[in-house]
XYZ file of C-alpha atoms in Angstrom:
596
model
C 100.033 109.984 118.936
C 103.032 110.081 120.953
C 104.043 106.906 119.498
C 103.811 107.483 115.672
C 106.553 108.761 113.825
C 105.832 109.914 109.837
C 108.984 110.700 107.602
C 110.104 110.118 104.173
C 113.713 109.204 102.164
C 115.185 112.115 100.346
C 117.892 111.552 98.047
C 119.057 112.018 94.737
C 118.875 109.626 91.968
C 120.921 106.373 92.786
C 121.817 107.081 96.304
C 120.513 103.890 97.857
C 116.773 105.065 99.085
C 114.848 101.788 98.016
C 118.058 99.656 99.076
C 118.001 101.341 102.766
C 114.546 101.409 102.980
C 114.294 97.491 102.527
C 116.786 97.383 105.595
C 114.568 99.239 107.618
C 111.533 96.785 106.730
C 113.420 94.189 107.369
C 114.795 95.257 110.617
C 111.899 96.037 112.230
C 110.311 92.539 111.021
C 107.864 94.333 108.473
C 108.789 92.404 106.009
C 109.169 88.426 106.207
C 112.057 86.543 105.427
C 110.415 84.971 102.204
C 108.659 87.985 100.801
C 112.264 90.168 101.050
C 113.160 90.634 97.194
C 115.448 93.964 96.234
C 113.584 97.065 96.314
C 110.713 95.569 97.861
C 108.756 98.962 98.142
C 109.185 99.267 94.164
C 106.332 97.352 93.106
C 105.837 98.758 89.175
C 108.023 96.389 86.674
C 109.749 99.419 84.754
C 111.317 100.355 88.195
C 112.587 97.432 89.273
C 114.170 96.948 85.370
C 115.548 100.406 85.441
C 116.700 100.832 89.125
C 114.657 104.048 89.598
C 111.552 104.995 91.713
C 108.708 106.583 89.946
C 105.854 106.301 92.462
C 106.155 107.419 96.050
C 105.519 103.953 98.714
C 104.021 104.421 101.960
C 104.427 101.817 104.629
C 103.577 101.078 108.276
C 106.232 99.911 110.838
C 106.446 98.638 114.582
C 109.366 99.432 116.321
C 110.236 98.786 120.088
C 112.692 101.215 121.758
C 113.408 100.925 125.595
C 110.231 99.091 126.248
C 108.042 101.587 124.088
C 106.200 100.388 121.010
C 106.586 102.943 118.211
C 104.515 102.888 114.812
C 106.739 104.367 112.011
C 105.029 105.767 108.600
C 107.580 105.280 105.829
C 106.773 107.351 102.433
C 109.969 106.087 99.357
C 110.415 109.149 97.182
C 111.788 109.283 93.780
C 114.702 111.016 93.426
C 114.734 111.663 89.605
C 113.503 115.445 88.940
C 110.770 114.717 86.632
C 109.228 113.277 89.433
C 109.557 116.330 92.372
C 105.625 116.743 92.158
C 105.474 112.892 93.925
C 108.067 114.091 96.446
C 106.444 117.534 97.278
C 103.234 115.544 97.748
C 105.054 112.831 100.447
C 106.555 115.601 102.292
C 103.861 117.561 102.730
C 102.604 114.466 105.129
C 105.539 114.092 106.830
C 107.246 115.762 109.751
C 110.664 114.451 109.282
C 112.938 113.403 106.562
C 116.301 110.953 106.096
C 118.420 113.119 104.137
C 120.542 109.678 102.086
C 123.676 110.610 100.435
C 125.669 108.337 98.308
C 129.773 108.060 100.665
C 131.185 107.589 96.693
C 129.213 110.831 94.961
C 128.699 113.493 97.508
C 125.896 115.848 97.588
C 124.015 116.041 94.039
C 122.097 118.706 92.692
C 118.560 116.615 93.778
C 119.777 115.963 96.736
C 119.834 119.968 97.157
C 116.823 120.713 95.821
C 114.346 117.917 97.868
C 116.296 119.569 100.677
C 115.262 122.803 100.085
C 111.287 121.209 99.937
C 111.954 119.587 103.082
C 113.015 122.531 104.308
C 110.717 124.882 103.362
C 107.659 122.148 104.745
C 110.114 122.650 108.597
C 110.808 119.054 108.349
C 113.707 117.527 110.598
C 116.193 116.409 108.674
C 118.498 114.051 109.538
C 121.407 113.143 107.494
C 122.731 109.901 106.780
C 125.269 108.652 104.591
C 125.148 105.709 102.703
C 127.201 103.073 100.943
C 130.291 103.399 103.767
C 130.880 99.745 103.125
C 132.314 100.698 99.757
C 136.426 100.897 99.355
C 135.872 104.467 97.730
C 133.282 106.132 100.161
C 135.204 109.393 100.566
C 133.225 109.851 104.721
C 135.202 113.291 105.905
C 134.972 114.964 102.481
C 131.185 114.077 102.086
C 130.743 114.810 105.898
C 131.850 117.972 105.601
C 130.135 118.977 102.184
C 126.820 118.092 104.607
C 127.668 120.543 107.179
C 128.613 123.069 105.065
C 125.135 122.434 103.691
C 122.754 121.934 106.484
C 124.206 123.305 109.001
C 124.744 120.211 111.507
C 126.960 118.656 114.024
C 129.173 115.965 112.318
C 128.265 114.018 115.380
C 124.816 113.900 114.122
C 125.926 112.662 110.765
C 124.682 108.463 110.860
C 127.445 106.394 109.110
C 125.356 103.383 107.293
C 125.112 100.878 104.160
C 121.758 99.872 102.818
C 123.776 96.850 100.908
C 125.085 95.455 104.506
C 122.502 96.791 106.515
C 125.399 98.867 108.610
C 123.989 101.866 111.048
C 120.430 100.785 110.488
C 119.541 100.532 114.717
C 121.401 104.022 114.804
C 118.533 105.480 111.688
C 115.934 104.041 113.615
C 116.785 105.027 117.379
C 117.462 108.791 115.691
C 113.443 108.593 114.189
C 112.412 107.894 117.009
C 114.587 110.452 119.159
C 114.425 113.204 116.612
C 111.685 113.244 114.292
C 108.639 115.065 116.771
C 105.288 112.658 117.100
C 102.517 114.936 114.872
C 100.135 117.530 116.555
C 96.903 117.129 116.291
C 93.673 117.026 117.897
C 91.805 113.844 118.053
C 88.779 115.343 119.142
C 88.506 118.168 116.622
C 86.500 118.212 113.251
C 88.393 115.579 110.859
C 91.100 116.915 108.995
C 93.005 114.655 106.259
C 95.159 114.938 103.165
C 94.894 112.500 100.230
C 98.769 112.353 99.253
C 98.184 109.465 96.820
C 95.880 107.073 94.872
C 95.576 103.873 92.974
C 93.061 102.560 90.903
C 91.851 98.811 91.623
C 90.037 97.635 88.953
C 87.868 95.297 91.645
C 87.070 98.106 94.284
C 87.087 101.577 92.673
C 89.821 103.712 93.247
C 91.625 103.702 96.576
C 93.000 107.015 98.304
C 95.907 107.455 100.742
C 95.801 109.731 103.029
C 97.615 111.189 106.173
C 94.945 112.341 109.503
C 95.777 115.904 110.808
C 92.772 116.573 113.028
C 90.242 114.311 114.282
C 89.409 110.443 113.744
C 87.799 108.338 111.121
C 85.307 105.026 111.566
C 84.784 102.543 109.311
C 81.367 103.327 107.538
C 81.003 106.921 108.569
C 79.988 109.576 105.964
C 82.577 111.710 104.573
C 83.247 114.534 102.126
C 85.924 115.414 99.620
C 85.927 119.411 99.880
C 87.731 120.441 96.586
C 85.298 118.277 94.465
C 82.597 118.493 97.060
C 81.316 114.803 96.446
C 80.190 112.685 99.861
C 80.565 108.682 100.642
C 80.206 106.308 102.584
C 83.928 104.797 104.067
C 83.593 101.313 103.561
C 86.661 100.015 104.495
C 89.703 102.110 105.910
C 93.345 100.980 107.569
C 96.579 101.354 107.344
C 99.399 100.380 104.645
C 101.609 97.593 105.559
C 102.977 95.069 102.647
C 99.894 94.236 102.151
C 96.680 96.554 103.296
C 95.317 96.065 106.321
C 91.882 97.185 107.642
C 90.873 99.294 110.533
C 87.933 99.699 112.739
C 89.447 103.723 113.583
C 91.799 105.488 112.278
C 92.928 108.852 114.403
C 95.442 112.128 113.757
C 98.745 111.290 113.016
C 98.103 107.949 111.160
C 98.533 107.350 107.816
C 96.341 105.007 106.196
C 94.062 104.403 102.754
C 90.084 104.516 102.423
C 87.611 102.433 100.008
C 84.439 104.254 99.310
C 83.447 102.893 96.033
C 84.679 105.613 93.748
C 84.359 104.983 90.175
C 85.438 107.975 88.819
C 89.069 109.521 88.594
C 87.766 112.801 88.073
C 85.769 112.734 91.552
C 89.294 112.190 94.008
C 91.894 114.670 93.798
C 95.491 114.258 95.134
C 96.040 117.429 97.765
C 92.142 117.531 98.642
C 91.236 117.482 102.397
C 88.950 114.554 103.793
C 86.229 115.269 106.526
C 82.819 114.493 107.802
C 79.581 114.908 106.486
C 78.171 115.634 109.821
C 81.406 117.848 111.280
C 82.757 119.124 108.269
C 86.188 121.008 109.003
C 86.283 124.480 108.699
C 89.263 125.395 106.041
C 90.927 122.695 103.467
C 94.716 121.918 104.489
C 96.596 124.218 102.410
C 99.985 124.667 100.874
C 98.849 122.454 98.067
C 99.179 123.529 94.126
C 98.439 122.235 90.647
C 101.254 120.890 89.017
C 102.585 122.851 85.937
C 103.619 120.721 82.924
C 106.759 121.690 81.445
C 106.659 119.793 78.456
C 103.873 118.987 75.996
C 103.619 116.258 73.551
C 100.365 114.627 71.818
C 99.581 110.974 72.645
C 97.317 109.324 69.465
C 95.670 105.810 69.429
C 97.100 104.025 66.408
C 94.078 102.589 65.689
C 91.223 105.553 66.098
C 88.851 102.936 67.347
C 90.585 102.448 70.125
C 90.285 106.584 71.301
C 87.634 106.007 74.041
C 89.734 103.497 75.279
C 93.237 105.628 75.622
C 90.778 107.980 77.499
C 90.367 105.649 80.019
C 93.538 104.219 80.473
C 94.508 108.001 80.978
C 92.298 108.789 83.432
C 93.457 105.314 85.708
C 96.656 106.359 85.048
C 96.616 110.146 86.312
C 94.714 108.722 89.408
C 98.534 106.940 89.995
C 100.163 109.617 88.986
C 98.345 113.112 89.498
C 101.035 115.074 87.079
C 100.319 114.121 84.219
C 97.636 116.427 82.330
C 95.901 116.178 79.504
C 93.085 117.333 76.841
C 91.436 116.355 73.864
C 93.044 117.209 70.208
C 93.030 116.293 66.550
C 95.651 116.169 64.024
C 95.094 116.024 60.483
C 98.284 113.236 60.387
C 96.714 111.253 63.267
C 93.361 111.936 63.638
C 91.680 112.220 67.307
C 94.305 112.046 70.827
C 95.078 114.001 73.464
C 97.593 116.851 73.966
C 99.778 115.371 76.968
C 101.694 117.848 80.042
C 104.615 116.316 81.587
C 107.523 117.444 84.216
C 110.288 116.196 81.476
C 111.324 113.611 79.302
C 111.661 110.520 81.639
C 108.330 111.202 82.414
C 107.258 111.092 79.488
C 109.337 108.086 78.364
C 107.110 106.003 81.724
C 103.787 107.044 81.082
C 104.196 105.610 77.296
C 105.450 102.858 78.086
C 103.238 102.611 81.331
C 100.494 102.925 78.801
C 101.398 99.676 77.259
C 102.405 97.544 79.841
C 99.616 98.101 82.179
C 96.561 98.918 79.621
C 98.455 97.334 76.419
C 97.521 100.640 74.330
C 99.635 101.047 71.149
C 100.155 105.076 71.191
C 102.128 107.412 68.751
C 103.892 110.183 70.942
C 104.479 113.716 68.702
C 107.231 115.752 69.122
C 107.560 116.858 72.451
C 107.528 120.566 72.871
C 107.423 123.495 75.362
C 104.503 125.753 75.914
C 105.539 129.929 74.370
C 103.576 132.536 74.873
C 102.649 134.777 72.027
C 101.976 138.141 72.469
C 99.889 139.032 69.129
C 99.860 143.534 67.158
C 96.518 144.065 69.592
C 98.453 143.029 72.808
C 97.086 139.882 73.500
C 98.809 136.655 75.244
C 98.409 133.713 73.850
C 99.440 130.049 75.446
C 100.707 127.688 72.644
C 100.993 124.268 73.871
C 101.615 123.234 69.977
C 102.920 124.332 66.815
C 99.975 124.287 64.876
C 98.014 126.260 67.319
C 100.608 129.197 66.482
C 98.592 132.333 65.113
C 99.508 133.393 61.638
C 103.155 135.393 61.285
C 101.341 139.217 60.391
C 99.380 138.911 63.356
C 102.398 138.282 65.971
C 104.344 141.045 67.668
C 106.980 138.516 69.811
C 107.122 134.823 71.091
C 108.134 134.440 74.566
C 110.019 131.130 75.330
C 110.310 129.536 79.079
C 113.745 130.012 80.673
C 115.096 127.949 83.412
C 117.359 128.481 86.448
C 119.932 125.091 85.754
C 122.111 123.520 88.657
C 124.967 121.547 87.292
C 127.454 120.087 90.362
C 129.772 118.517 88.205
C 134.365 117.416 89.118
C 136.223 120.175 88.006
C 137.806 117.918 85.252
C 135.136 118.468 83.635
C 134.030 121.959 83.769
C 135.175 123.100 80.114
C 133.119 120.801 77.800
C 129.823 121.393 80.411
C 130.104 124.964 79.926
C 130.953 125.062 76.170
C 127.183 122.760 75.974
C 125.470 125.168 78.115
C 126.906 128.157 75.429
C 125.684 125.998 72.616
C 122.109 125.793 73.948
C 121.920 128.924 74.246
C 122.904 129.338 77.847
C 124.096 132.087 79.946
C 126.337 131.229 83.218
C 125.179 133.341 85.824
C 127.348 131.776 88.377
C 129.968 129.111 89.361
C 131.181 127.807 93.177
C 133.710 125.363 93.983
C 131.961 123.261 96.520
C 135.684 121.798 97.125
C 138.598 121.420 95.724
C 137.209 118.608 92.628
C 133.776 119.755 93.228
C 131.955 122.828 91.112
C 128.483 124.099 91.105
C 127.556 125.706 88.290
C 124.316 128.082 87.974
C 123.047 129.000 84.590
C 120.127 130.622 82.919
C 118.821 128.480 79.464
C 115.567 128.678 77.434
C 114.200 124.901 78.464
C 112.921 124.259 74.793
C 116.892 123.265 74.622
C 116.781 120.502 77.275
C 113.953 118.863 76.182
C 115.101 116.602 73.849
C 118.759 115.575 74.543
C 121.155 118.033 76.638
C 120.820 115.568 79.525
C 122.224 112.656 77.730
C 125.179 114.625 76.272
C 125.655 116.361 79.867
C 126.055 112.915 81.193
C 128.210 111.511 78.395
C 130.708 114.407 78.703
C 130.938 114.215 82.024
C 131.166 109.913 82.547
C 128.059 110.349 84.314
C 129.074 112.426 86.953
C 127.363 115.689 86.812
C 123.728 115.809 88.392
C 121.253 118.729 86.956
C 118.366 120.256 88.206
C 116.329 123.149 87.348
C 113.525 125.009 87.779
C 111.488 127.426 85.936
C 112.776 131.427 86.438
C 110.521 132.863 83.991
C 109.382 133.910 80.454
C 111.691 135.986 78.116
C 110.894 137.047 74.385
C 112.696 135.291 71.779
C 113.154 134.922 68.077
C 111.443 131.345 67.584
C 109.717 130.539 63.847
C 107.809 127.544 63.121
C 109.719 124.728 61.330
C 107.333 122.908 59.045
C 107.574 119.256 57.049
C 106.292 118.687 53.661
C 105.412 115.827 52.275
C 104.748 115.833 48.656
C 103.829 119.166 49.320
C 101.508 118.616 52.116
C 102.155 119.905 55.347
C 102.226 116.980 58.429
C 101.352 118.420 61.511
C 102.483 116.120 64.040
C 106.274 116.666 62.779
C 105.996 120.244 62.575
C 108.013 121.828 65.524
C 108.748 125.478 67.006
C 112.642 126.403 66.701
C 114.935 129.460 67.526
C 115.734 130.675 64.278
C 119.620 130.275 64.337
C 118.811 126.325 64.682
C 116.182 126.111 62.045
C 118.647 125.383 59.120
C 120.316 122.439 60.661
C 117.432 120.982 62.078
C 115.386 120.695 59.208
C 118.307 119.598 57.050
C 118.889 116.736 59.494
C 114.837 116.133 59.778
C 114.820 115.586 55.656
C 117.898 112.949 55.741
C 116.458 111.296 59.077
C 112.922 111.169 57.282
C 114.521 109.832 53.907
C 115.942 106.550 55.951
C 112.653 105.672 57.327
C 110.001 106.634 54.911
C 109.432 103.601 52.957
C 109.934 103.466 48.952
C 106.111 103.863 47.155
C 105.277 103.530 43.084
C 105.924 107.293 42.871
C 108.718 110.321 44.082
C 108.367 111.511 47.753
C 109.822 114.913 48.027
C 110.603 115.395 51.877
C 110.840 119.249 52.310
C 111.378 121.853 55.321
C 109.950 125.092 55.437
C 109.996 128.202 57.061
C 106.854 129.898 55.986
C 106.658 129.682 52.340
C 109.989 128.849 52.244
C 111.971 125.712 51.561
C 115.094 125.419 53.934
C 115.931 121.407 52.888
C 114.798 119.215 50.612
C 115.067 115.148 50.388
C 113.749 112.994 47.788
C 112.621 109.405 48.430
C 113.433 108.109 44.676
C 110.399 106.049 43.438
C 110.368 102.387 42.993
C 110.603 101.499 39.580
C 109.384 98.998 37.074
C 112.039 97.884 34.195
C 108.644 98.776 31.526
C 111.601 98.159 28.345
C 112.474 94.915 29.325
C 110.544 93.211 26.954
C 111.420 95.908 23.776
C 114.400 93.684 22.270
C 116.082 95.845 19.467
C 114.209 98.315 16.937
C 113.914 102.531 16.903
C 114.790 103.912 20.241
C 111.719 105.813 20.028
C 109.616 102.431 21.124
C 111.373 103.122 24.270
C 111.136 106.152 24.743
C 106.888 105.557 24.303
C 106.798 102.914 26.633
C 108.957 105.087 29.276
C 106.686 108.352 28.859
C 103.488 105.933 29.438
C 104.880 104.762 32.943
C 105.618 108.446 33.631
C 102.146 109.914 32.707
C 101.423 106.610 34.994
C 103.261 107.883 38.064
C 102.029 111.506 37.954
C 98.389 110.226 38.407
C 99.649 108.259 41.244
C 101.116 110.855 43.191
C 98.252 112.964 42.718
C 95.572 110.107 44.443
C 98.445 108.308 46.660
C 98.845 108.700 50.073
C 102.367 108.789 51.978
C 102.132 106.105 54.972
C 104.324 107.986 57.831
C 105.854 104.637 60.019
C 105.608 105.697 63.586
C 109.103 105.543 63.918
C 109.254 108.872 62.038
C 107.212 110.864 64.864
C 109.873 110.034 67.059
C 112.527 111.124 64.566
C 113.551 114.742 66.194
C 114.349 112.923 70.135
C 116.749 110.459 68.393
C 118.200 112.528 66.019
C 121.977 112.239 67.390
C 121.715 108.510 67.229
């Protein structure tokens, strides 16, 4: 145990993790010549097309230092905060962490906040500072934004570039020196966290996990405690490019386990491994359930295919244990599920996760926060979704999710970011000037107003250089009222979407004209409406398409005409009353791209 060394990359979003962490691979001869490719750890096609990590990566390492070979456990994090649940889950396994930030940007607002996790988990950080090969790396400013920060030497500060492969000897002479080898005791009761899983369509589903106390053989008997199900290990080792199997695996390594699991439900990420025989006495703790932050329903487009979405939901929250979901119906779309996710992006991947890996054609509703409503007898209700809102006589107050925002932004910019904050409904609580072109600004905002585009404006206004973070401070009441869509008079759930009343007007006005471009012409009049209640806020009309019927009447009374025309219209009215409006899918997705 002396020898291993387990840490993980910390970093905010585009600060070079994945590009340093190749170095490392390749330095220490992990990774052959011919298999190096960029962002070799990044193994999902969406993030090598998009530049981002989604998934955590654990890999193994040999290392040789003055004559001693080392065995270094690498876990990649994503930086991107819709995916902090993956980088909680790699640090709890970890006892040290490479604190990367970007020479050009400075410290970000995820850097800060995967600090404060690291922290918190009394990791050793050490901090290293990327991209110094680039003619704008700005070293003493950054250097000294770190310090203030953590609290460090500048002497202790490593000077590298992931692109040139700078300073990489120095990162991996201070793992070795600083990071301490894990405690444990081999000959204790086993002890191991599951941190990760896959599903393997040939094998059952495979579980990565990190050895606290005690050792594990191949074929021994072992127990999941949360779910209480035992099997047999028929294959363990450890997780180099490829995965390699082990006779023995003891505390301190980091490895994965095949023991025939079928279902997802059965392996939970955060549960504690141990013997059959031996069992452990407590779980490993300081593990929670991830809270959703934004809801959205997921519907099959063809309802045959509903048994099959289940599946491919279950694989896919084996992969990635935040998403959550349950069973729904919708009288638009029939039978789904009602989805949780940590934000938009995440949302945006698992759809489109959903297709590439399990080719399932899925229509997304609006995506929404959960309120709680307190009802006249006192009671709280959750309400994940508009149309589970209880009737307006029976509610005293809605309560609405508020978030603590962190916006580090240039002072150039500071007017227009506040001025959006005000218009969401914001509140600035505070504001720091990091340095002299550097501000931090802390505000309060309900997060049913980030959820669909302040993050692409706050970028836009700001050339891309503001980073945002948040996290959730609370519940506070607020005046919210149910916006709902007619068609033809008939209400359509899945567009129907809770709003603070001062934005009601404009959104459904905007709703109608959006819905007027995309609903397609039929025989008869459409009439696209908003409504508060039982009242009508906007109205649209989708004019019918119609048949020249006097075409053929060549001269004569006018009143031959006017027959023929008040035949098609008796004509028309029985349509509408026996046709059906087909809603294109684009619609559903109508409120997110409103501002296009």
């Amino acid at each position: 145990m002396e020898n291993i060394r387990n840490f993980c990359i910390i970093a905010h979003i585009d600060h070079g993790k994945s590009t340093l962490a190749d170095r490392l691979l390749e330095f220490t001869g992990t990774v052959a010549g011919r298999d190096l490719e960029a962002q070799v750890l990044d193994d999902m096609d969406i993030e090598r097309e998009r530049g981002i990590t989604i998934k955590s990566h654990a890999i193994q390492m040999d290392y040789k230092q003055q004559g001693r070979d080392y065995v270094l456990n690498l876990i990649d994090t994503p930086g991107h905060v819709d995916f902090s649940y993956e980088v909680s889950r790699s640090i709890a396994a970890c006892e040290g962490a490479l604190l990367i930030v970007d020479a050009t940007q400075g410290i970000q607002a995820q850097t800060i906040s995967n600090l404060y996790l690291a922290i918190e988990n009394d990791l050793e950080i050490i901090p290293v500072l990327n991209k110094m090969d680039l003619d704008n790396a700005m070293p003493d400013e950054v250097k000294d934004q770190i310090v203030d920060m953590i609290g460090c030497d500048e002497s202790e500060i490593i000077e590298a570039s992931g692109k040139t492969g700078f300073g990489v000897d120095n990162i991996l002479e201070a793992i070795v020196e600083r990071i301490p080898a894990p405690k444990g005791d081999t000959g204790a009761p086993l002890q191991a966290l599951i941190f990760d899983s896959v599903f393997n369509s040939f094998r059952g589903i495979i579980a990565y996990f990190r050895i606290f106390n005690g050792e594990i053989r191949q074929g021994e008997k072992v127990k999941f405690v949360n779910t209480e199900k035992e099997y047999e290990a028929n294959e363990i080792g450890v997780l180099r490019l490829k995965q390699e199997p082990r006779k023995v695996l003891k505390a301190g390594d980091v490895g994965y386990i095949i023991s025939g699991v079928k279902t997802s439900k059965e392996v939970k990420v955060g549960d504690t491994i141990t013997h059959v025989d031996a069992p452990c006495e407590a779980a490993i703790e300081g593990f929670e359930d991830v809270k959703p932050m934004v809801f959205a329903g997921i519907y099959p487009i063809d309802a045959d295919d509903y048994e099959e979405l289940r599946t491919s939901m279950e694989k896919l929250q084996l992969n990635d244990a935040s998403l959550t979901f349950e069973p729904e119906s919708s009288m638009a779309l029939g039978f789904g599920f009602r989805c949780g996710f940590l934000g938009l992006l995440h949302m945006e991947i698992i759809q489109e996760r959903l297709d590439r890996e399990f080719d399932m054609n899925v229509i997304t509703t609006m995506p929404n926060v959960s309120y709680r409503v307190i009802t006249n007898k006192k009671e709280v209700i959750e309400v994940h979704n508009p149309s589970g809102l209880p009737e307006h006589k029976y509610v005293d107050h809605i309560e609405e999710p508020f978030i603590k925002a962190q916006i580090i932004s240039k002072t150039d910019y500071i007017g227009p970011i506040i001025k959006l904050c005000l218009d969401k409904r914001g509140e600035l609580k505070n504001q720091v000037y990091l340095s002299t072109s550097r501000v931090e600004l802390t505000v309060d905002m309900p997060l049913g107003e980030i959820v669909f585009d302040f993050y692409d404006k706050l970028k836009s206004i700001s050339k891309g250089y503001a980073s945002f973070d948040y996290h959730i401070s609370g519940y506070r009441p607020a005046k919210l009222i149910k916006l709902d869509i007619l068609l033809n008079g008939e209400s359509v759930d899945a567009l129907s979407t809770l709003t603070h009343h001062d934005n009601a007007y404009s959104l459904g006005r905007r709703i109608c004209v959006k819905l007027k471009d995309l609903i397609p012409r039929q025989q008869f009049d459409i009439a696209i409406q908003a409504a508060i209640s039982a009242k009508i806020i906007a109205r649209e009309t989708v004019k019918a398409l119609r048949k020249d019927v006097t075409a053929k009447c060549y001269g004569g009374d006018i009143t031959r005409k006017r027959k023929l025309l008040e035949k098609q219209k008796k004509g028309k009215k029985r349509m509408r009353q026996v046709g059906n409006v087909e809603v294109p899918q684009q619609a559903f997705l109508v409120v997110l791209k409103l501002n296009d």
